[in-house]
Amino acid sequence: MGIVVQKYGGSSVADADGIKRVAQRIVATKKAGHDVVVVVSAMGDATDDLRDLAEQVTPLPPPRELDMLLTAGERISMALVAMAIAALGHKAQSFTGSQAGVITDSVHGRAKIIDITPGRIEQAIAGGAIAIVAGFQGVSQDTKDVTTLGRGASDTTAVALAAALGAEVCEIYSDVDGVFTADPRIVPTARKLDRISHEEMLEMAASGAKILHLRCVEYARRYNMPVHVRSSFSQKEGTWVLDAPSPDSPEGFAMEQAIIAGVAHDRSEAKITVVGVPDKIGEAARIFEALATSEVNLDMVVQNVSAATTSRTDISFTLPREDGQAAMSALARLQDEVGYDKLLFDDRIGKVSLIGAGMRSHPGITAKFFAALASAGVNIEMISTSEIRISVIVDESQVDTAVQATHTAFDLDAAEVEAVVYGGTGR
Ligand code: ASP
Ligand code: MG
């Protein structure tokens, strides 16, 4: 039997009891004959607590030192999990991200993995031990400093390690039973998905579903790594993130792809409108160059048809709320050069997205989605689509209504409530 990588989120290792419970699960997997590599998050809200502590010391902690501090959270849980396994009579060794060979670039706070050299992990498992790795951290190739990979990135550590080790599966344990057709806190009748394709999961994660870190899904898709998302609080089968079976696999096409995988929402974005942009070649390029230079990540972009009388148009786009300030300053500096009228900033928006690979071959999905929003009294402010996703921007106060109406319109509601949230934060 092959290698299984298991990742336990903060709520699964929130206290000593949680750590002992997780250790039993890990040992059970080992006893079933697998080599086991475990990736852990920091206990409960430890990462937030460490951040708060830093802020009490200084409002602007040096990024290198902040990374040094935050990586301590995962070190605590890795050592405790290793101790709990040892107490059950099994061999376990914990490793920091650096020791595990997670090599990154040198951007503190959101470093990217550039290589994995898991020699010490391979040695540990060859020696019969269970390897426990601190998630969310690595070491910079250039500076040799400790880095963090961004909030929620232990998932990414797990999938990256699984790919590098050639694991047969990467199991991501959290406090919910899997991936649901919508957030069960908004739609209590949301259904657990038995499986979802990498492509759909990628769109779900990019559209605000918090169950998996976006980069982890990108990684899983690139390396075609099956991911099993499940709860550490139950033995239930979770959701498999897998690519659709090929026509000549034993499963064949027996499993007809559902049209819609789910409805995701995101309240973390803001909208900026540049009003009265002269309708001339090159203006949009200038505006978006300025945003790119300021490292602002854009999501949706809409340019209206220009009014015939003025030859001016409005350009609206959405971006992460925390980039709002940087974007507004970058654009303000352009006002004279571009000659637009004014800027509008709105952070009371939400995005609702309908996702499903089946929508490719089913016309009429868009009409049905918009009709559901209309009958629920939800006004659409912006629209964007990909091949397997339709997203709308609505007023923040209407997000719940929009998600519920869409979920019902596409017959996604379960007959009975299936969703159980066992722990705290959904991670
Ligand atoms: N502990 C880190 C965080 O809270 C990483 C993770 O949980 O995945 O962001
Ligand atoms: Mg966490």
Tab-separated table of C-alpha atoms and ligand atoms in Angstrom:
chain	number	residue	atom	x	y	z
A	1	MET	CA	0.000	0.000	0.000
A	2	GLY	CA	1.141	3.494	-0.777
A	3	ILE	CA	1.673	6.736	1.030
A	4	VAL	CA	-1.273	8.612	2.487
A	5	VAL	CA	-0.859	12.290	3.310
A	6	GLN	CA	-3.308	13.580	5.915
A	7	LYS	CA	-3.754	17.239	6.753
A	8	TYR	CA	-5.463	18.288	9.980
A	9	GLY	CA	-6.813	21.826	10.247
A	10	GLY	CA	-6.712	24.060	13.304
A	11	SER	CA	-10.096	23.005	14.665
A	12	SER	CA	-9.089	19.317	14.537
A	13	VAL	CA	-6.047	19.950	16.763
A	14	ALA	CA	-7.557	22.752	18.858
A	15	ASP	CA	-6.712	21.229	22.262
A	16	ALA	CA	-4.992	18.261	23.910
A	17	ASP	CA	-8.046	16.036	23.444
A	18	GLY	CA	-8.216	16.951	19.779
A	19	ILE	CA	-4.552	16.108	19.379
A	20	LYS	CA	-5.023	12.688	20.998
A	21	ARG	CA	-8.079	11.981	18.852
A	22	VAL	CA	-6.186	12.881	15.692
A	23	ALA	CA	-3.236	10.721	16.785
A	24	GLN	CA	-5.550	7.711	17.011
A	25	ARG	CA	-6.802	8.275	13.507
A	26	ILE	CA	-3.266	8.576	12.212
A	27	VAL	CA	-2.196	5.380	13.974
A	28	ALA	CA	-5.251	3.554	12.610
A	29	THR	CA	-4.197	4.535	9.072
A	30	LYS	CA	-0.668	3.325	9.742
A	31	LYS	CA	-1.980	0.017	11.155
A	32	ALA	CA	-4.058	-0.450	8.014
A	33	GLY	CA	-0.702	-0.746	6.234
A	34	HIS	CA	-0.096	2.708	4.785
A	35	ASP	CA	2.930	4.909	5.117
A	36	VAL	CA	1.561	8.057	6.691
A	37	VAL	CA	2.735	11.643	6.360
A	38	VAL	CA	0.759	14.187	8.341
A	39	VAL	CA	0.573	17.944	7.836
A	40	VAL	CA	-0.790	20.019	10.698
A	41	SER	CA	-2.133	23.553	11.079
A	42	ALA	CA	-1.684	25.652	14.174
A	43	MET	CA	-4.001	24.819	17.091
A	44	GLY	CA	-7.404	26.526	16.884
A	45	ASP	CA	-6.982	30.255	16.407
A	46	ALA	CA	-3.287	30.228	17.320
A	47	THR	CA	-2.225	31.990	14.115
A	48	ASP	CA	-4.656	34.857	14.731
A	49	ASP	CA	-3.575	35.073	18.360
A	50	LEU	CA	0.079	35.331	17.347
A	51	ARG	CA	-0.775	38.032	14.822
A	52	ASP	CA	-2.664	39.989	17.478
A	53	LEU	CA	0.270	39.675	19.812
A	54	ALA	CA	2.617	41.053	17.154
A	55	GLU	CA	0.266	43.961	16.573
A	56	GLN	CA	0.298	44.790	20.254
A	57	VAL	CA	4.056	45.058	20.049
A	58	THR	CA	4.160	47.079	16.844
A	59	PRO	CA	1.582	48.036	14.221
A	60	LEU	CA	3.973	47.135	11.408
A	61	PRO	CA	6.017	44.060	12.307
A	62	PRO	CA	8.925	43.351	9.935
A	63	PRO	CA	7.663	40.610	7.574
A	64	ARG	CA	10.644	38.344	8.268
A	65	GLU	CA	9.994	38.408	11.998
A	66	LEU	CA	6.253	38.001	11.544
A	67	ASP	CA	6.905	34.813	9.571
A	68	MET	CA	9.277	33.608	12.266
A	69	LEU	CA	6.536	34.185	14.825
A	70	LEU	CA	3.625	32.672	12.884
A	71	THR	CA	5.489	29.488	11.949
A	72	ALA	CA	5.746	28.765	15.671
A	73	GLY	CA	2.014	27.943	15.672
A	74	GLU	CA	2.431	24.916	13.427
A	75	ARG	CA	5.570	23.806	15.281
A	76	ILE	CA	3.594	23.546	18.471
A	77	SER	CA	0.981	21.277	16.938
A	78	MET	CA	3.474	19.111	15.047
A	79	ALA	CA	5.447	18.341	18.191
A	80	LEU	CA	2.328	17.617	20.233
A	81	VAL	CA	0.884	15.309	17.567
A	82	ALA	CA	4.209	13.443	17.386
A	83	MET	CA	4.176	13.054	21.186
A	84	ALA	CA	0.590	11.778	21.145
A	85	ILE	CA	1.512	9.164	18.539
A	86	ALA	CA	4.549	8.111	20.562
A	87	ALA	CA	2.253	7.718	23.571
A	88	LEU	CA	0.227	5.224	21.523
A	89	GLY	CA	3.376	3.187	21.018
A	90	HIS	CA	4.179	4.205	17.449
A	91	LYS	CA	7.205	5.933	15.986
A	92	ALA	CA	6.684	9.542	14.939
A	93	GLN	CA	9.016	12.373	13.993
A	94	SER	CA	8.033	15.984	13.478
A	95	PHE	CA	9.611	18.292	10.894
A	96	THR	CA	9.413	22.019	10.254
A	97	GLY	CA	8.600	23.089	6.716
A	98	SER	CA	12.255	23.772	6.140
A	99	GLN	CA	13.309	20.328	7.389
A	100	ALA	CA	10.632	18.746	5.224
A	101	GLY	CA	12.189	20.382	2.147
A	102	VAL	CA	9.504	22.931	1.359
A	103	ILE	CA	11.574	25.399	-0.669
A	104	THR	CA	9.971	28.741	-1.483
A	105	ASP	CA	10.679	32.117	-2.979
A	106	SER	CA	11.496	34.873	-0.516
A	107	VAL	CA	8.203	36.788	-0.371
A	108	HIS	CA	7.349	36.812	3.328
A	109	GLY	CA	3.700	36.280	4.173
A	110	ARG	CA	2.771	34.773	0.823
A	111	ALA	CA	5.733	32.774	-0.385
A	112	LYS	CA	5.281	30.416	-3.308
A	113	ILE	CA	6.582	26.865	-3.245
A	114	ILE	CA	9.246	26.432	-5.911
A	115	ASP	CA	10.500	22.971	-5.028
A	116	ILE	CA	9.974	20.129	-2.571
A	117	THR	CA	12.955	18.040	-1.516
A	118	PRO	CA	11.392	15.623	0.963
A	119	GLY	CA	14.493	13.484	1.609
A	120	ARG	CA	14.115	13.523	5.379
A	121	ILE	CA	10.437	12.623	5.163
A	122	GLU	CA	11.257	9.684	2.888
A	123	GLN	CA	13.937	8.560	5.321
A	124	ALA	CA	11.569	8.793	8.260
A	125	ILE	CA	8.885	6.696	6.609
A	126	ALA	CA	11.438	4.203	5.302
A	127	GLY	CA	12.479	3.784	8.937
A	128	GLY	CA	8.899	2.954	9.873
A	129	ALA	CA	8.029	6.319	11.440
A	130	ILE	CA	5.041	8.508	10.847
A	131	ALA	CA	6.247	11.922	9.644
A	132	ILE	CA	4.503	15.002	10.989
A	133	VAL	CA	5.114	18.184	9.033
A	134	ALA	CA	4.346	21.772	10.027
A	135	GLY	CA	2.019	23.229	7.398
A	136	PHE	CA	1.949	26.733	5.929
A	137	GLN	CA	5.716	27.268	6.010
A	138	GLY	CA	8.886	26.778	4.066
A	139	VAL	CA	12.358	28.154	3.645
A	140	SER	CA	13.500	30.656	1.058
A	141	GLN	CA	15.909	29.306	-1.524
A	142	ASP	CA	17.757	32.626	-1.717
A	143	THR	CA	17.785	34.067	1.774
A	144	LYS	CA	17.438	30.783	3.731
A	145	ASP	CA	14.901	32.569	5.916
A	146	VAL	CA	11.726	30.944	7.145
A	147	THR	CA	8.685	31.928	5.086
A	148	THR	CA	4.914	31.468	5.327
A	149	LEU	CA	2.756	30.558	2.359
A	150	GLY	CA	-0.315	32.684	3.131
A	151	ARG	CA	-3.319	32.227	5.411
A	152	GLY	CA	-4.919	28.829	5.132
A	153	ALA	CA	-1.994	27.414	3.186
A	154	SER	CA	-1.443	24.219	5.164
A	155	ASP	CA	-3.722	22.593	2.581
A	156	THR	CA	-1.217	23.613	-0.050
A	157	THR	CA	1.681	22.153	1.937
A	158	ALA	CA	-0.217	18.871	2.136
A	159	VAL	CA	-1.022	18.578	-1.551
A	160	ALA	CA	2.456	19.701	-2.585
A	161	LEU	CA	4.046	17.083	-0.330
A	162	ALA	CA	1.609	14.434	-1.537
A	163	ALA	CA	2.576	15.189	-5.125
A	164	ALA	CA	6.310	15.181	-4.357
A	165	LEU	CA	6.055	11.877	-2.468
A	166	GLY	CA	3.829	10.266	-5.094
A	167	ALA	CA	1.139	9.633	-2.481
A	168	GLU	CA	-1.990	7.790	-3.482
A	169	VAL	CA	-4.272	10.327	-1.837
A	170	CYS	CA	-4.168	13.573	0.112
A	171	GLU	CA	-6.800	13.626	2.843
A	172	ILE	CA	-7.791	17.084	4.120
A	173	TYR	CA	-9.463	16.909	7.520
A	174	SER	CA	-11.523	19.801	8.842
A	175	ASP	CA	-14.649	20.235	10.950
A	176	VAL	CA	-17.184	19.753	8.157
A	177	ASP	CA	-18.016	16.508	6.368
A	178	GLY	CA	-16.860	17.599	2.938
A	179	VAL	CA	-17.644	19.981	0.127
A	180	PHE	CA	-21.272	21.102	0.137
A	181	THR	CA	-23.482	22.479	-2.624
A	182	ALA	CA	-23.516	25.765	-0.659
A	183	ASP	CA	-22.328	27.036	2.708
A	184	PRO	CA	-24.520	25.130	5.216
A	185	ARG	CA	-24.608	28.181	7.456
A	186	ILE	CA	-26.613	29.952	4.751
A	187	VAL	CA	-28.377	26.959	3.221
A	188	PRO	CA	-29.083	24.382	5.951
A	189	THR	CA	-30.345	21.934	3.302
A	190	ALA	CA	-27.077	22.030	1.338
A	191	ARG	CA	-25.996	18.573	0.147
A	192	LYS	CA	-22.604	16.992	0.554
A	193	LEU	CA	-21.020	16.237	-2.791
A	194	ASP	CA	-19.598	12.723	-3.149
A	195	ARG	CA	-17.223	13.897	-5.796
A	196	ILE	CA	-16.288	17.048	-7.657
A	197	SER	CA	-13.762	17.580	-10.455
A	198	HIS	CA	-10.543	19.512	-9.905
A	199	GLU	CA	-11.792	22.081	-12.383
A	200	GLU	CA	-15.056	22.645	-10.516
A	201	MET	CA	-13.310	22.703	-7.151
A	202	LEU	CA	-10.916	25.308	-8.497
A	203	GLU	CA	-13.829	27.533	-9.522
A	204	MET	CA	-15.541	26.937	-6.156
A	205	ALA	CA	-12.407	27.890	-4.226
A	206	ALA	CA	-11.774	30.927	-6.431
A	207	SER	CA	-15.397	31.978	-5.922
A	208	GLY	CA	-15.133	32.055	-2.157
A	209	ALA	CA	-15.855	28.496	-0.952
A	210	LYS	CA	-13.511	28.338	2.032
A	211	ILE	CA	-13.227	24.594	2.396
A	212	LEU	CA	-9.964	24.321	0.424
A	213	HIS	CA	-7.193	26.809	-0.155
A	214	LEU	CA	-7.160	27.950	-3.787
A	215	ARG	CA	-3.497	27.175	-4.391
A	216	CYS	CA	-3.927	23.690	-2.988
A	217	VAL	CA	-6.567	22.979	-5.619
A	218	GLU	CA	-4.368	24.407	-8.357
A	219	TYR	CA	-1.594	22.114	-7.199
A	220	ALA	CA	-3.891	19.098	-7.019
A	221	ARG	CA	-5.107	19.729	-10.519
A	222	ARG	CA	-1.648	20.233	-11.938
A	223	TYR	CA	-0.376	16.973	-10.439
A	224	ASN	CA	-3.706	15.177	-10.788
A	225	MET	CA	-3.632	14.363	-7.076
A	226	PRO	CA	-6.882	12.949	-5.677
A	227	VAL	CA	-7.955	14.936	-2.616
A	228	HIS	CA	-10.398	13.559	-0.063
A	229	VAL	CA	-12.019	16.362	1.954
A	230	ARG	CA	-13.550	15.016	5.171
A	231	SER	CA	-14.188	15.613	8.845
A	232	SER	CA	-11.829	14.496	11.578
A	233	PHE	CA	-14.833	14.388	13.910
A	234	SER	CA	-16.664	11.585	12.093
A	235	GLN	CA	-15.837	8.466	10.113
A	236	LYS	CA	-18.078	9.501	7.233
A	237	GLU	CA	-16.786	9.393	3.708
A	238	GLY	CA	-16.229	12.991	2.589
A	239	THR	CA	-15.956	14.551	-0.863
A	240	TRP	CA	-13.461	13.264	-3.420
A	241	VAL	CA	-11.883	15.896	-5.616
A	242	LEU	CA	-11.044	13.803	-8.641
A	243	ASP	CA	-11.103	14.195	-12.354
A	244	ALA	CA	-14.010	12.666	-14.184
A	245	PRO	CA	-13.353	9.052	-15.170
A	246	SER	CA	-12.085	8.650	-18.687
A	247	PRO	CA	-14.363	6.832	-21.154
A	248	ASP	CA	-12.280	3.666	-20.980
A	249	SER	CA	-11.965	3.472	-17.198
A	250	PRO	CA	-14.028	0.766	-15.485
A	251	GLU	CA	-16.393	3.393	-14.102
A	252	GLY	CA	-16.764	4.684	-17.624
A	253	PHE	CA	-19.392	7.253	-18.167
A	254	ALA	CA	-21.821	5.471	-15.910
A	255	MET	CA	-21.424	8.380	-13.563
A	256	GLU	CA	-23.177	11.137	-15.420
A	257	GLN	CA	-21.724	14.487	-14.433
A	258	ALA	CA	-24.245	16.601	-12.523
A	259	ILE	CA	-24.987	19.867	-14.278
A	260	ILE	CA	-24.367	22.062	-11.251
A	261	ALA	CA	-21.796	21.365	-8.532
A	262	GLY	CA	-22.765	24.179	-6.211
A	263	VAL	CA	-23.302	27.804	-5.322
A	264	ALA	CA	-20.388	29.709	-3.769
A	265	HIS	CA	-20.298	33.178	-2.290
A	266	ASP	CA	-17.651	35.667	-1.347
A	267	ARG	CA	-17.933	38.734	0.858
A	268	SER	CA	-14.276	39.687	0.744
A	269	GLU	CA	-14.316	41.903	-2.341
A	270	ALA	CA	-14.923	45.563	-3.080
A	271	LYS	CA	-15.879	47.369	-6.260
A	272	ILE	CA	-14.268	50.432	-7.793
A	273	THR	CA	-15.834	52.429	-10.615
A	274	VAL	CA	-13.819	54.866	-12.668
A	275	VAL	CA	-16.478	57.268	-13.886
A	276	GLY	CA	-16.243	59.196	-17.136
A	277	VAL	CA	-13.173	57.667	-18.766
A	278	PRO	CA	-12.555	59.266	-22.199
A	279	ASP	CA	-13.349	56.621	-24.817
A	280	LYS	CA	-9.890	56.601	-26.408
A	281	ILE	CA	-7.525	53.795	-27.309
A	282	GLY	CA	-5.100	53.006	-24.499
A	283	GLU	CA	-7.024	54.398	-21.513
A	284	ALA	CA	-7.977	50.984	-20.121
A	285	ALA	CA	-4.385	49.823	-20.557
A	286	ARG	CA	-3.136	52.809	-18.594
A	287	ILE	CA	-5.590	52.233	-15.772
A	288	PHE	CA	-4.865	48.538	-15.432
A	289	GLU	CA	-1.118	48.995	-15.741
A	290	ALA	CA	-1.244	51.330	-12.772
A	291	LEU	CA	-3.185	48.724	-10.794
A	292	ALA	CA	-0.780	45.961	-11.754
A	293	THR	CA	2.194	48.066	-10.700
A	294	SER	CA	0.559	48.474	-7.297
A	295	GLU	CA	0.155	44.658	-7.082
A	296	VAL	CA	-3.629	44.882	-6.965
A	297	ASN	CA	-5.348	41.598	-7.837
A	298	LEU	CA	-8.383	42.132	-10.023
A	299	ASP	CA	-11.360	39.878	-10.321
A	300	MET	CA	-14.222	41.049	-12.530
A	301	VAL	CA	-13.852	43.892	-14.986
A	302	VAL	CA	-16.730	45.592	-16.812
A	303	GLN	CA	-16.626	48.489	-19.239
A	304	ASN	CA	-19.905	50.076	-20.216
A	305	VAL	CA	-20.791	51.198	-23.723
A	306	SER	CA	-19.840	54.849	-23.910
A	307	ALA	CA	-22.594	57.416	-23.995
A	308	ALA	CA	-22.870	58.827	-27.539
A	309	THR	CA	-23.218	62.393	-26.318
A	310	THR	CA	-20.106	62.460	-24.140
A	311	SER	CA	-17.798	59.816	-25.631
A	312	ARG	CA	-17.067	58.792	-22.084
A	313	THR	CA	-17.491	55.442	-20.417
A	314	ASP	CA	-17.411	53.927	-16.935
A	315	ILE	CA	-15.055	51.099	-16.015
A	316	SER	CA	-15.881	49.005	-12.953
A	317	PHE	CA	-13.871	46.225	-11.431
A	318	THR	CA	-13.792	44.146	-8.277
A	319	LEU	CA	-10.771	43.428	-6.100
A	320	PRO	CA	-9.973	42.109	-2.617
A	321	ARG	CA	-11.163	44.625	-0.016
A	322	GLU	CA	-7.711	44.825	1.503
A	323	ASP	CA	-6.311	46.043	-1.825
A	324	GLY	CA	-8.884	48.861	-1.948
A	325	GLN	CA	-6.682	51.556	-0.484
A	326	ALA	CA	-3.730	50.788	-2.749
A	327	ALA	CA	-5.961	50.728	-5.833
A	328	MET	CA	-7.690	54.026	-5.004
A	329	SER	CA	-4.350	55.794	-4.480
A	330	ALA	CA	-2.891	54.364	-7.681
A	331	LEU	CA	-5.928	55.548	-9.650
A	332	ALA	CA	-6.056	58.957	-7.985
A	333	ARG	CA	-2.514	59.594	-9.219
A	334	LEU	CA	-3.756	58.994	-12.783
A	335	GLN	CA	-6.663	61.408	-12.757
A	336	ASP	CA	-4.974	64.245	-14.647
A	337	GLU	CA	-3.261	61.994	-17.136
A	338	VAL	CA	-6.384	59.974	-17.987
A	339	GLY	CA	-8.868	62.754	-17.407
A	340	TYR	CA	-11.668	60.682	-15.891
A	341	ASP	CA	-14.389	62.385	-13.797
A	342	LYS	CA	-14.296	60.580	-10.473
A	343	LEU	CA	-13.746	57.330	-8.568
A	344	LEU	CA	-16.379	55.412	-6.630
A	345	PHE	CA	-15.504	52.839	-3.985
A	346	ASP	CA	-18.051	50.314	-2.704
A	347	ASP	CA	-17.136	47.638	-0.204
A	348	ARG	CA	-20.734	46.638	0.544
A	349	ILE	CA	-20.871	44.058	-2.218
A	350	GLY	CA	-20.894	40.282	-2.397
A	351	LYS	CA	-20.289	37.789	-5.157
A	352	VAL	CA	-22.529	34.795	-5.803
A	353	SER	CA	-21.344	32.132	-8.231
A	354	LEU	CA	-22.995	29.132	-9.797
A	355	ILE	CA	-20.511	26.403	-10.724
A	356	GLY	CA	-20.810	23.234	-12.736
A	357	ALA	CA	-18.956	21.494	-15.545
A	358	GLY	CA	-22.307	20.367	-16.912
A	359	MET	CA	-23.312	23.907	-17.813
A	360	ARG	CA	-21.091	23.672	-20.882
A	361	SER	CA	-23.591	21.459	-22.608
A	362	HIS	CA	-26.780	22.831	-21.082
A	363	PRO	CA	-28.033	26.108	-22.475
A	364	GLY	CA	-30.443	28.136	-20.399
A	365	ILE	CA	-28.513	27.951	-17.137
A	366	THR	CA	-27.815	31.684	-17.182
A	367	ALA	CA	-31.456	32.544	-17.795
A	368	LYS	CA	-32.581	30.299	-14.970
A	369	PHE	CA	-29.996	31.767	-12.584
A	370	PHE	CA	-30.997	35.354	-13.344
A	371	ALA	CA	-34.703	34.512	-13.150
A	372	ALA	CA	-34.156	33.007	-9.681
A	373	LEU	CA	-32.397	36.183	-8.549
A	374	ALA	CA	-35.118	38.374	-10.031
A	375	SER	CA	-37.923	36.545	-8.299
A	376	ALA	CA	-36.029	36.784	-5.014
A	377	GLY	CA	-35.802	40.566	-5.553
A	378	VAL	CA	-32.009	40.577	-5.953
A	379	ASN	CA	-30.510	43.261	-8.171
A	380	ILE	CA	-27.464	42.259	-10.252
A	381	GLU	CA	-24.670	44.840	-10.352
A	382	MET	CA	-22.069	43.021	-12.437
A	383	ILE	CA	-21.827	39.705	-14.268
A	384	SER	CA	-18.888	37.565	-15.314
A	385	THR	CA	-18.676	34.064	-16.687
A	386	SER	CA	-16.204	31.322	-17.404
A	387	GLU	CA	-16.935	28.101	-19.248
A	388	ILE	CA	-18.189	26.439	-16.080
A	389	ARG	CA	-19.132	29.384	-13.836
A	390	ILE	CA	-21.474	32.356	-13.752
A	391	SER	CA	-20.821	35.007	-11.107
A	392	VAL	CA	-22.822	38.057	-10.173
A	393	ILE	CA	-22.066	40.961	-7.883
A	394	VAL	CA	-24.970	41.929	-5.643
A	395	ASP	CA	-25.482	44.141	-2.620
A	396	GLU	CA	-23.806	42.574	0.403
A	397	SER	CA	-27.087	42.437	2.312
A	398	GLN	CA	-28.635	40.276	-0.438
A	399	VAL	CA	-25.959	37.574	-0.591
A	400	ASP	CA	-27.803	35.077	1.612
A	401	THR	CA	-31.069	35.533	-0.272
A	402	ALA	CA	-29.290	35.153	-3.594
A	403	VAL	CA	-27.500	31.956	-2.532
A	404	GLN	CA	-30.690	30.410	-1.141
A	405	ALA	CA	-32.805	31.288	-4.177
A	406	THR	CA	-30.196	29.928	-6.585
A	407	HIS	CA	-29.715	26.725	-4.592
A	408	THR	CA	-33.456	26.057	-4.669
A	409	ALA	CA	-33.902	27.018	-8.321
A	410	PHE	CA	-31.345	24.388	-9.357
A	411	ASP	CA	-32.928	21.670	-7.195
A	412	LEU	CA	-29.877	21.339	-4.994
A	413	ASP	CA	-31.759	21.260	-1.671
A	414	ALA	CA	-31.563	17.967	0.224
A	415	ALA	CA	-34.718	16.447	1.654
A	416	GLU	CA	-33.154	16.402	5.114
A	417	VAL	CA	-30.442	18.468	6.737
A	418	GLU	CA	-27.127	16.694	6.060
A	419	ALA	CA	-24.592	19.255	7.128
A	420	VAL	CA	-23.037	19.058	10.571
A	421	VAL	CA	-20.448	21.603	11.606
A	422	TYR	CA	-18.419	19.960	14.354
A	423	GLY	CA	-15.843	22.516	15.303
A	424	GLY	CA	-15.275	26.212	15.164
A	425	THR	CA	-14.060	27.884	12.085
A	426	GLY	CA	-14.641	25.671	9.088
A	427	ARG	CA	-10.938	25.018	8.657
B	1	ASP	N1	-2.382	28.306	10.559
B	1	ASP	C1	-2.390	28.966	9.272
B	1	ASP	C2	-3.587	29.880	9.197
B	1	ASP	O1	-4.394	29.916	10.108
B	1	ASP	C3	-2.346	27.998	8.147
B	1	ASP	C4	-3.539	27.084	8.041
B	1	ASP	O2	-4.329	26.945	8.957
B	1	ASP	O3	-3.684	26.439	6.989
B	1	ASP	O4	-3.728	30.560	8.235
B	2	MG	MG	-5.604	27.847	10.493
